[in-house]
Amino acid sequence: MIQSYQRSRAQSFWRITLFSALALITVLVIIVATYLLSAHTELSGKRVIQGLNEAVSIQFDTNEIPHIKAKNPSDALFALGYLHASERSWQMEINRRLAAGRLSEILGEETVKIDRFMRTLGIKRAAENQLERYPIEAKRLLQAYADGVNAGNTNLGWALPLEYFLTRSKPGYFSAADSVAWMLVMALDLGGNWQKELQRLGLAQYLTTAQVWEVMPPYPDTKPVSNVDFSKLYQDLQVYPATKTAQTNAATVTQDKANLQLSHFLPGGKDGIGSNNWVISGNKTASGKPLLANDPHLGLSAPSAWYFVHIDAPKLQVIGATMPGIPAVIIGRTKQIAWGFTNTNPDVQDLYLEQFDLKSSGLYRGPDGPLPFRVREEIIDIKGENSFRFIVKESRHGPIISDAYELAKNTIDAKRYALALRWTALDLENQSLATLLDMNRAESIDELKNSLRHFYAPMQNIVMADTLGNIALQVAGVAPKRTLYQGLYGIAPVPGWDRQYDWTSYIPFDQLPAITNPTEGWLASANQQILADYNSNPLTADWELPFRYDRIKQLLEAQNKHDLNSMRAIQGDTLSLGATPLLELFKSVQSTHPLSNSAKQITNTFAGDMVANSAAPTIFNAWVDQLTRLLFSRLGDLFKQEYGKRRQFREALILQLANPNSPWCDQPSSTTVENCAETAKLAYDLALDQLSSAYGPDPQKWLWGQAHLAVAEHRPFSKVPLLNKIFNLVNPFPGDSFSVNVGRLELGKSASPFNTKQAASMRIIFDFANLDQSTFIYPTGQSGWVQSSRYRNLNALWANNEALPLTSKPTSYSRQLDLAPK
């Protein structure tokens, strides 16, 4: 009887438990279903919106491009803001907070160093001050866009994107200054070389100036732009700390992590990002009309940095790629012209050594005596923690970044010196966003060029074409005037008290590189050195290597007549001219490794084409990786901080291997003196060990597409286990860091050194034979809602270099949204 009673109680317990579990599951299903039904992931129907002047219709074509039809530009940009917020609310919120230095309010203590750095630069403050000087019409349009953003966020209701629930946050107020601030963040990402200056400063502590130039060589076939012995200069000034302790090294590692976090939030993410663009005249096309191609290289993000749209309003008829947060088509076309951007990568950032006055830390050395720092207090609110208060100091050159950037602080004797940043983008005169608005209204190349006269930062190479058959390239933006071999030419930090290093003027627009209708019939830029015909002074000492440009040139000149298909083939080209100089040494290696014969059979015919379905690129890139480490890891922390994160040391490697007995090939840890052939063999054996450990003992299975994965990262959940599986997008990918179809390797990552997180953030081709048969593609989809199929629907097409039509006159639409004034 007792046993029967116990069984009855047990059965009752399990029935109650099962019922409770079923009830809980039912409640969860109802909540999830209610959320999914309530979330406005597919915009359609009619909305009555306060802030509109007149009704706006938005039709979505079958490729999910919205076509905005408005009766005035102000309402058109209001609708664009509404769309951006409706489709990309979280992306805009995280970007707005990054620019303002307010990430920690929702993400906690881990982002405090990022916020402190952005507050120190004063991005949002500069944006507010610049906005005050904008033309009234531009202010009105920026405000209309901001009103649309806020209306879009309000319309989301309670069913916000999942990121808000996971961070327990809500969309904040978006202002016109937030758009200007995001433009400044893009300039920060694309506009200078201060990190390279800091690296040269660090190297010069241990190397001679000549050795620094070996590690960071000048542009191919050129001499160093400066004759100054900066290593001796810094030693004489006693710039460096007296000793380097273990505590200092630990701080360096901590800051390096913070630096990586900052790069994770930036649209580009790392130094060395670039782009390709080119334009061909009708003389070299099958149709007799121009073709224009562009593929900007930014950090791969999910959702993408881009959002495509077509706007049809009086005096504003434009189609192309926008960035949520910015109320303009950045890369696109009007009815008469098309344009594309690449980064000029000019030197518009200089670091200045400011020497503290020995009697007062509030003073620093000026040309004529002590000067006071300008100071302000900043307060960072931190989720779950007390607020963090700190003082920002500015010298006559700009903000003191060494207080907020520990890597800079640890490089110098911080008791005697500080590092200030001079940067064009912070100038009050910067009105680049107004220029973008003007570009969207241009009806001829002359009008487009005229609008570019007011473009400030980031400096860009713009290729353009028009319906009359003209093609042109124009560099636009401001950069300080420099003279070859005079001073340090911006390559490394300079004494802030010496007037010779002060900026005295900017290069006039008419002296920037420009060309129209060249006899060759084509123009291209791929971040290579680009000089004005009458000015031999380069815009920077730190151009990208010319491998992509040289390959584009080869392909453009390889056939007489190009068409849409050949343009797309060039965009998808994976031959690496950064690999070909190393192939002879690679194939000459005589290895006794057990897997060497199998590997050699795979690589015998390898010519540097980084295709995804071959193991040869994997073996080659693993060998180059190991060889680079053997030559340059002796630089210690300075190598670890840079390798794969900002630099790949490829030019330095090629130059040193040109000398078979280069001292860099000798291994400091051995008792013998190795030449480059011996070190290449050692690297080969290490590479085979690495690959067999990672991918198994069969070299045939070491396919490049499996090792070289393109990872579009969500910000910030790409770093969160489990969540990254939901929010990130991953696909096998061809190419390498130097191919036209670029896929920059993450070589500093031991777990996945061959992955890429920087590639073509989109590909676009404008065909003037019929502008409505132009094409586009990018790595994600239009939607920022992770539960939507439109979050990821373009990913495989992008990875395979396929494309979709970009037309202003679609034959059909999938849905329609009507906005009516309240």
PDB file of C-alpha atoms in Angstrom, residues 391-605:
ATOM      1  CA  ILE A 391      40.352  64.689 -18.482  1.00  0.00           C
ATOM      2  CA  VAL A 392      41.013  65.214 -22.185  1.00  0.00           C
ATOM      3  CA  LYS A 393      43.942  67.458 -23.047  1.00  0.00           C
ATOM      4  CA  GLU A 394      44.563  69.202 -26.353  1.00  0.00           C
ATOM      5  CA  SER A 395      47.702  70.916 -27.586  1.00  0.00           C
ATOM      6  CA  ARG A 396      47.869  73.432 -30.396  1.00  0.00           C
ATOM      7  CA  HIS A 397      48.056  70.473 -32.775  1.00  0.00           C
ATOM      8  CA  GLY A 398      45.095  68.484 -31.504  1.00  0.00           C
ATOM      9  CA  PRO A 399      43.965  65.941 -28.897  1.00  0.00           C
ATOM     10  CA  ILE A 400      46.542  64.131 -26.743  1.00  0.00           C
ATOM     11  CA  ILE A 401      45.870  60.534 -27.767  1.00  0.00           C
ATOM     12  CA  SER A 402      48.628  58.940 -25.670  1.00  0.00           C
ATOM     13  CA  ASP A 403      46.450  59.433 -22.585  1.00  0.00           C
ATOM     14  CA  ALA A 404      43.734  57.271 -24.153  1.00  0.00           C
ATOM     15  CA  TYR A 405      45.801  54.837 -26.211  1.00  0.00           C
ATOM     16  CA  GLU A 406      48.104  52.767 -24.023  1.00  0.00           C
ATOM     17  CA  LEU A 407      50.201  51.433 -26.888  1.00  0.00           C
ATOM     18  CA  ALA A 408      51.172  55.029 -27.652  1.00  0.00           C
ATOM     19  CA  LYS A 409      51.682  55.845 -23.976  1.00  0.00           C
ATOM     20  CA  ASN A 410      53.924  52.816 -23.434  1.00  0.00           C
ATOM     21  CA  THR A 411      56.084  53.633 -26.454  1.00  0.00           C
ATOM     22  CA  ILE A 412      57.224  56.984 -25.049  1.00  0.00           C
ATOM     23  CA  ASP A 413      58.464  58.276 -21.713  1.00  0.00           C
ATOM     24  CA  ALA A 414      55.023  59.431 -20.605  1.00  0.00           C
ATOM     25  CA  LYS A 415      56.478  61.494 -17.757  1.00  0.00           C
ATOM     26  CA  ARG A 416      58.216  63.759 -20.234  1.00  0.00           C
ATOM     27  CA  TYR A 417      56.255  63.471 -23.480  1.00  0.00           C
ATOM     28  CA  ALA A 418      52.764  63.105 -24.874  1.00  0.00           C
ATOM     29  CA  LEU A 419      51.534  62.389 -28.415  1.00  0.00           C
ATOM     30  CA  ALA A 420      49.060  64.776 -30.043  1.00  0.00           C
ATOM     31  CA  LEU A 421      47.126  64.046 -33.233  1.00  0.00           C
ATOM     32  CA  ARG A 422      46.698  66.596 -36.023  1.00  0.00           C
ATOM     33  CA  TRP A 423      43.938  65.434 -38.364  1.00  0.00           C
ATOM     34  CA  THR A 424      42.228  67.219 -41.238  1.00  0.00           C
ATOM     35  CA  ALA A 425      38.801  65.691 -40.636  1.00  0.00           C
ATOM     36  CA  LEU A 426      38.427  67.539 -37.324  1.00  0.00           C
ATOM     37  CA  ASP A 427      38.729  70.939 -39.021  1.00  0.00           C
ATOM     38  CA  LEU A 428      35.725  73.240 -38.649  1.00  0.00           C
ATOM     39  CA  GLU A 429      35.693  73.702 -42.428  1.00  0.00           C
ATOM     40  CA  ASN A 430      34.945  70.012 -43.090  1.00  0.00           C
ATOM     41  CA  GLN A 431      31.602  69.755 -44.925  1.00  0.00           C
ATOM     42  CA  SER A 432      32.024  66.452 -46.760  1.00  0.00           C
ATOM     43  CA  LEU A 433      28.480  65.335 -46.101  1.00  0.00           C
ATOM     44  CA  ALA A 434      27.129  68.427 -47.858  1.00  0.00           C
ATOM     45  CA  THR A 435      29.314  67.464 -50.829  1.00  0.00           C
ATOM     46  CA  LEU A 436      27.692  64.024 -51.010  1.00  0.00           C
ATOM     47  CA  LEU A 437      24.278  65.688 -51.137  1.00  0.00           C
ATOM     48  CA  ASP A 438      25.485  67.859 -54.022  1.00  0.00           C
ATOM     49  CA  MET A 439      26.932  64.845 -55.863  1.00  0.00           C
ATOM     50  CA  ASN A 440      23.533  63.163 -55.794  1.00  0.00           C
ATOM     51  CA  ARG A 441      22.111  66.105 -57.764  1.00  0.00           C
ATOM     52  CA  ALA A 442      24.895  66.397 -60.357  1.00  0.00           C
ATOM     53  CA  GLU A 443      23.835  66.132 -63.995  1.00  0.00           C
ATOM     54  CA  SER A 444      27.263  66.236 -65.670  1.00  0.00           C
ATOM     55  CA  ILE A 445      30.881  65.374 -64.961  1.00  0.00           C
ATOM     56  CA  ASP A 446      31.643  69.081 -64.674  1.00  0.00           C
ATOM     57  CA  GLU A 447      28.937  69.484 -62.022  1.00  0.00           C
ATOM     58  CA  LEU A 448      30.217  66.418 -60.192  1.00  0.00           C
ATOM     59  CA  LYS A 449      33.789  67.714 -60.200  1.00  0.00           C
ATOM     60  CA  ASN A 450      32.632  71.132 -59.057  1.00  0.00           C
ATOM     61  CA  SER A 451      30.854  69.605 -56.061  1.00  0.00           C
ATOM     62  CA  LEU A 452      34.018  67.652 -55.211  1.00  0.00           C
ATOM     63  CA  ARG A 453      35.889  70.930 -54.719  1.00  0.00           C
ATOM     64  CA  HIS A 454      34.270  71.071 -51.279  1.00  0.00           C
ATOM     65  CA  PHE A 455      34.951  67.449 -50.332  1.00  0.00           C
ATOM     66  CA  TYR A 456      37.192  67.299 -47.280  1.00  0.00           C
ATOM     67  CA  ALA A 457      37.637  63.874 -45.701  1.00  0.00           C
ATOM     68  CA  PRO A 458      38.236  61.036 -46.254  1.00  0.00           C
ATOM     69  CA  MET A 459      40.259  61.868 -49.385  1.00  0.00           C
ATOM     70  CA  GLN A 460      39.099  59.629 -52.247  1.00  0.00           C
ATOM     71  CA  ASN A 461      39.872  58.642 -55.842  1.00  0.00           C
ATOM     72  CA  ILE A 462      36.642  59.089 -57.796  1.00  0.00           C
ATOM     73  CA  VAL A 463      36.247  57.550 -61.232  1.00  0.00           C
ATOM     74  CA  MET A 464      33.280  58.793 -63.250  1.00  0.00           C
ATOM     75  CA  ALA A 465      31.586  58.467 -66.613  1.00  0.00           C
ATOM     76  CA  ASP A 466      28.650  60.118 -68.340  1.00  0.00           C
ATOM     77  CA  THR A 467      26.091  59.411 -71.032  1.00  0.00           C
ATOM     78  CA  LEU A 468      28.079  61.550 -73.495  1.00  0.00           C
ATOM     79  CA  GLY A 469      30.923  59.025 -73.354  1.00  0.00           C
ATOM     80  CA  ASN A 470      33.357  60.950 -71.147  1.00  0.00           C
ATOM     81  CA  ILE A 471      35.437  59.227 -68.472  1.00  0.00           C
ATOM     82  CA  ALA A 472      37.489  60.860 -65.724  1.00  0.00           C
ATOM     83  CA  LEU A 473      39.367  60.340 -62.470  1.00  0.00           C
ATOM     84  CA  GLN A 474      39.534  62.996 -59.774  1.00  0.00           C
ATOM     85  CA  VAL A 475      41.212  62.892 -56.367  1.00  0.00           C
ATOM     86  CA  ALA A 476      39.129  64.880 -53.888  1.00  0.00           C
ATOM     87  CA  GLY A 477      39.729  65.947 -50.302  1.00  0.00           C
ATOM     88  CA  VAL A 478      42.271  67.998 -48.376  1.00  0.00           C
ATOM     89  CA  ALA A 479      45.825  67.051 -47.454  1.00  0.00           C
ATOM     90  CA  PRO A 480      48.707  69.094 -46.054  1.00  0.00           C
ATOM     91  CA  LYS A 481      51.356  70.363 -48.450  1.00  0.00           C
ATOM     92  CA  ARG A 482      54.601  68.460 -48.092  1.00  0.00           C
ATOM     93  CA  THR A 483      57.918  68.615 -49.969  1.00  0.00           C
ATOM     94  CA  LEU A 484      59.996  65.504 -50.713  1.00  0.00           C
ATOM     95  CA  TYR A 485      63.048  65.032 -48.485  1.00  0.00           C
ATOM     96  CA  GLN A 486      62.034  67.995 -46.329  1.00  0.00           C
ATOM     97  CA  GLY A 487      61.613  67.141 -42.664  1.00  0.00           C
ATOM     98  CA  LEU A 488      59.989  63.836 -41.732  1.00  0.00           C
ATOM     99  CA  TYR A 489      57.254  64.035 -44.411  1.00  0.00           C
ATOM    100  CA  GLY A 490      54.683  62.630 -42.002  1.00  0.00           C
ATOM    101  CA  ILE A 491      56.340  59.221 -41.684  1.00  0.00           C
ATOM    102  CA  ALA A 492      56.925  59.380 -37.911  1.00  0.00           C
ATOM    103  CA  PRO A 493      56.135  61.613 -34.910  1.00  0.00           C
ATOM    104  CA  VAL A 494      57.783  65.028 -34.950  1.00  0.00           C
ATOM    105  CA  PRO A 495      58.838  67.492 -32.225  1.00  0.00           C
ATOM    106  CA  GLY A 496      55.770  69.603 -31.589  1.00  0.00           C
ATOM    107  CA  TRP A 497      57.789  72.661 -30.511  1.00  0.00           C
ATOM    108  CA  ASP A 498      59.601  72.934 -33.851  1.00  0.00           C
ATOM    109  CA  ARG A 499      57.720  75.186 -36.301  1.00  0.00           C
ATOM    110  CA  GLN A 500      59.177  73.457 -39.349  1.00  0.00           C
ATOM    111  CA  TYR A 501      56.804  70.557 -38.742  1.00  0.00           C
ATOM    112  CA  ASP A 502      53.628  72.657 -38.497  1.00  0.00           C
ATOM    113  CA  TRP A 503      51.121  72.427 -41.324  1.00  0.00           C
ATOM    114  CA  THR A 504      51.079  75.709 -43.196  1.00  0.00           C
ATOM    115  CA  SER A 505      48.595  75.013 -46.011  1.00  0.00           C
ATOM    116  CA  TYR A 506      46.569  72.379 -47.842  1.00  0.00           C
ATOM    117  CA  ILE A 507      47.027  71.284 -51.454  1.00  0.00           C
ATOM    118  CA  PRO A 508      44.606  73.238 -53.688  1.00  0.00           C
ATOM    119  CA  PHE A 509      41.952  71.172 -55.453  1.00  0.00           C
ATOM    120  CA  ASP A 510      43.322  72.088 -58.872  1.00  0.00           C
ATOM    121  CA  GLN A 511      46.700  70.584 -57.930  1.00  0.00           C
ATOM    122  CA  LEU A 512      45.273  67.197 -56.955  1.00  0.00           C
ATOM    123  CA  PRO A 513      45.669  64.268 -59.387  1.00  0.00           C
ATOM    124  CA  ALA A 514      43.032  64.366 -62.128  1.00  0.00           C
ATOM    125  CA  ILE A 515      42.650  63.150 -65.701  1.00  0.00           C
ATOM    126  CA  THR A 516      39.848  63.200 -68.280  1.00  0.00           C
ATOM    127  CA  ASN A 517      39.466  61.040 -71.400  1.00  0.00           C
ATOM    128  CA  PRO A 518      42.986  59.534 -71.510  1.00  0.00           C
ATOM    129  CA  THR A 519      44.265  58.174 -74.813  1.00  0.00           C
ATOM    130  CA  GLU A 520      44.570  54.681 -73.273  1.00  0.00           C
ATOM    131  CA  GLY A 521      40.789  54.570 -72.990  1.00  0.00           C
ATOM    132  CA  TRP A 522      40.693  53.543 -69.349  1.00  0.00           C
ATOM    133  CA  LEU A 523      41.406  54.773 -65.818  1.00  0.00           C
ATOM    134  CA  ALA A 524      41.832  52.760 -62.625  1.00  0.00           C
ATOM    135  CA  SER A 525      42.787  53.101 -58.988  1.00  0.00           C
ATOM    136  CA  ALA A 526      43.491  50.437 -56.397  1.00  0.00           C
ATOM    137  CA  ASN A 527      45.118  52.470 -53.600  1.00  0.00           C
ATOM    138  CA  GLN A 528      48.415  52.522 -55.493  1.00  0.00           C
ATOM    139  CA  GLN A 529      50.588  55.612 -55.714  1.00  0.00           C
ATOM    140  CA  ILE A 530      48.824  58.294 -57.723  1.00  0.00           C
ATOM    141  CA  LEU A 531      50.555  61.574 -58.552  1.00  0.00           C
ATOM    142  CA  ALA A 532      49.521  64.788 -60.205  1.00  0.00           C
ATOM    143  CA  ASP A 533      51.269  65.364 -63.549  1.00  0.00           C
ATOM    144  CA  TYR A 534      52.937  68.560 -62.352  1.00  0.00           C
ATOM    145  CA  ASN A 535      53.524  67.670 -58.695  1.00  0.00           C
ATOM    146  CA  SER A 536      56.074  65.014 -57.744  1.00  0.00           C
ATOM    147  CA  ASN A 537      55.273  65.270 -54.040  1.00  0.00           C
ATOM    148  CA  PRO A 538      53.244  62.163 -53.121  1.00  0.00           C
ATOM    149  CA  LEU A 539      50.185  62.460 -50.902  1.00  0.00           C
ATOM    150  CA  THR A 540      51.629  59.871 -48.528  1.00  0.00           C
ATOM    151  CA  ALA A 541      54.662  57.685 -47.940  1.00  0.00           C
ATOM    152  CA  ASP A 542      52.414  54.735 -47.156  1.00  0.00           C
ATOM    153  CA  TRP A 543      50.620  53.774 -50.345  1.00  0.00           C
ATOM    154  CA  GLU A 544      49.229  50.281 -50.691  1.00  0.00           C
ATOM    155  CA  LEU A 545      51.367  47.954 -52.802  1.00  0.00           C
ATOM    156  CA  PRO A 546      50.480  48.186 -56.524  1.00  0.00           C
ATOM    157  CA  PHE A 547      49.681  44.492 -57.058  1.00  0.00           C
ATOM    158  CA  ARG A 548      45.922  44.931 -57.554  1.00  0.00           C
ATOM    159  CA  TYR A 549      46.354  47.929 -59.836  1.00  0.00           C
ATOM    160  CA  ASP A 550      48.958  46.128 -61.935  1.00  0.00           C
ATOM    161  CA  ARG A 551      46.662  43.125 -62.357  1.00  0.00           C
ATOM    162  CA  ILE A 552      43.692  45.324 -63.287  1.00  0.00           C
ATOM    163  CA  LYS A 553      45.890  47.017 -65.870  1.00  0.00           C
ATOM    164  CA  GLN A 554      46.923  43.639 -67.304  1.00  0.00           C
ATOM    165  CA  LEU A 555      43.311  42.532 -67.627  1.00  0.00           C
ATOM    166  CA  LEU A 556      42.035  45.803 -69.078  1.00  0.00           C
ATOM    167  CA  GLU A 557      44.747  45.763 -71.730  1.00  0.00           C
ATOM    168  CA  ALA A 558      44.419  42.041 -72.456  1.00  0.00           C
ATOM    169  CA  GLN A 559      41.427  42.502 -74.763  1.00  0.00           C
ATOM    170  CA  ASN A 560      40.311  45.228 -77.124  1.00  0.00           C
ATOM    171  CA  LYS A 561      36.605  45.278 -76.285  1.00  0.00           C
ATOM    172  CA  HIS A 562      35.087  44.814 -72.859  1.00  0.00           C
ATOM    173  CA  ASP A 563      31.519  44.146 -71.787  1.00  0.00           C
ATOM    174  CA  LEU A 564      29.572  43.544 -68.604  1.00  0.00           C
ATOM    175  CA  ASN A 565      30.823  39.963 -68.359  1.00  0.00           C
ATOM    176  CA  SER A 566      34.508  40.853 -68.713  1.00  0.00           C
ATOM    177  CA  MET A 567      34.093  43.565 -66.088  1.00  0.00           C
ATOM    178  CA  ARG A 568      32.651  41.045 -63.659  1.00  0.00           C
ATOM    179  CA  ALA A 569      35.449  38.606 -64.506  1.00  0.00           C
ATOM    180  CA  ILE A 570      38.018  41.242 -63.546  1.00  0.00           C
ATOM    181  CA  GLN A 571      36.230  41.846 -60.255  1.00  0.00           C
ATOM    182  CA  GLY A 572      36.396  38.106 -59.578  1.00  0.00           C
ATOM    183  CA  ASP A 573      40.039  37.652 -60.615  1.00  0.00           C
ATOM    184  CA  THR A 574      42.112  35.745 -58.043  1.00  0.00           C
ATOM    185  CA  LEU A 575      45.649  35.781 -59.488  1.00  0.00           C
ATOM    186  CA  SER A 576      47.893  37.276 -56.815  1.00  0.00           C
ATOM    187  CA  LEU A 577      50.784  39.386 -58.056  1.00  0.00           C
ATOM    188  CA  GLY A 578      51.840  39.541 -54.424  1.00  0.00           C
ATOM    189  CA  ALA A 579      52.549  35.811 -54.652  1.00  0.00           C
ATOM    190  CA  THR A 580      54.302  35.542 -58.001  1.00  0.00           C
ATOM    191  CA  PRO A 581      57.669  37.077 -56.895  1.00  0.00           C
ATOM    192  CA  LEU A 582      57.971  34.285 -54.305  1.00  0.00           C
ATOM    193  CA  LEU A 583      57.052  31.304 -56.480  1.00  0.00           C
ATOM    194  CA  GLU A 584      60.572  30.495 -57.671  1.00  0.00           C
ATOM    195  CA  LEU A 585      61.896  30.192 -54.118  1.00  0.00           C
ATOM    196  CA  PHE A 586      58.761  28.300 -53.047  1.00  0.00           C
ATOM    197  CA  LYS A 587      59.159  25.670 -55.750  1.00  0.00           C
ATOM    198  CA  SER A 588      62.898  25.345 -55.271  1.00  0.00           C
ATOM    199  CA  VAL A 589      62.591  24.188 -51.654  1.00  0.00           C
ATOM    200  CA  GLN A 590      64.120  20.716 -51.148  1.00  0.00           C
ATOM    201  CA  SER A 591      62.240  19.258 -48.213  1.00  0.00           C
ATOM    202  CA  THR A 592      62.506  15.799 -46.625  1.00  0.00           C
ATOM    203  CA  HIS A 593      59.199  16.185 -44.803  1.00  0.00           C
ATOM    204  CA  PRO A 594      57.016  13.036 -45.100  1.00  0.00           C
ATOM    205  CA  LEU A 595      54.282  15.051 -46.827  1.00  0.00           C
ATOM    206  CA  SER A 596      56.612  16.987 -49.119  1.00  0.00           C
ATOM    207  CA  ASN A 597      56.233  14.781 -52.209  1.00  0.00           C
ATOM    208  CA  SER A 598      52.433  14.933 -52.032  1.00  0.00           C
ATOM    209  CA  ALA A 599      52.512  18.679 -51.516  1.00  0.00           C
ATOM    210  CA  LYS A 600      54.955  19.185 -54.399  1.00  0.00           C
ATOM    211  CA  GLN A 601      52.683  17.297 -56.796  1.00  0.00           C
ATOM    212  CA  ILE A 602      49.868  19.686 -55.903  1.00  0.00           C
ATOM    213  CA  THR A 603      51.935  22.868 -56.237  1.00  0.00           C
ATOM    214  CA  ASN A 604      54.094  22.014 -59.285  1.00  0.00           C
ATOM    215  CA  THR A 605      51.875  23.968 -61.657  1.00  0.00           C
TER     216      THR A 605
END
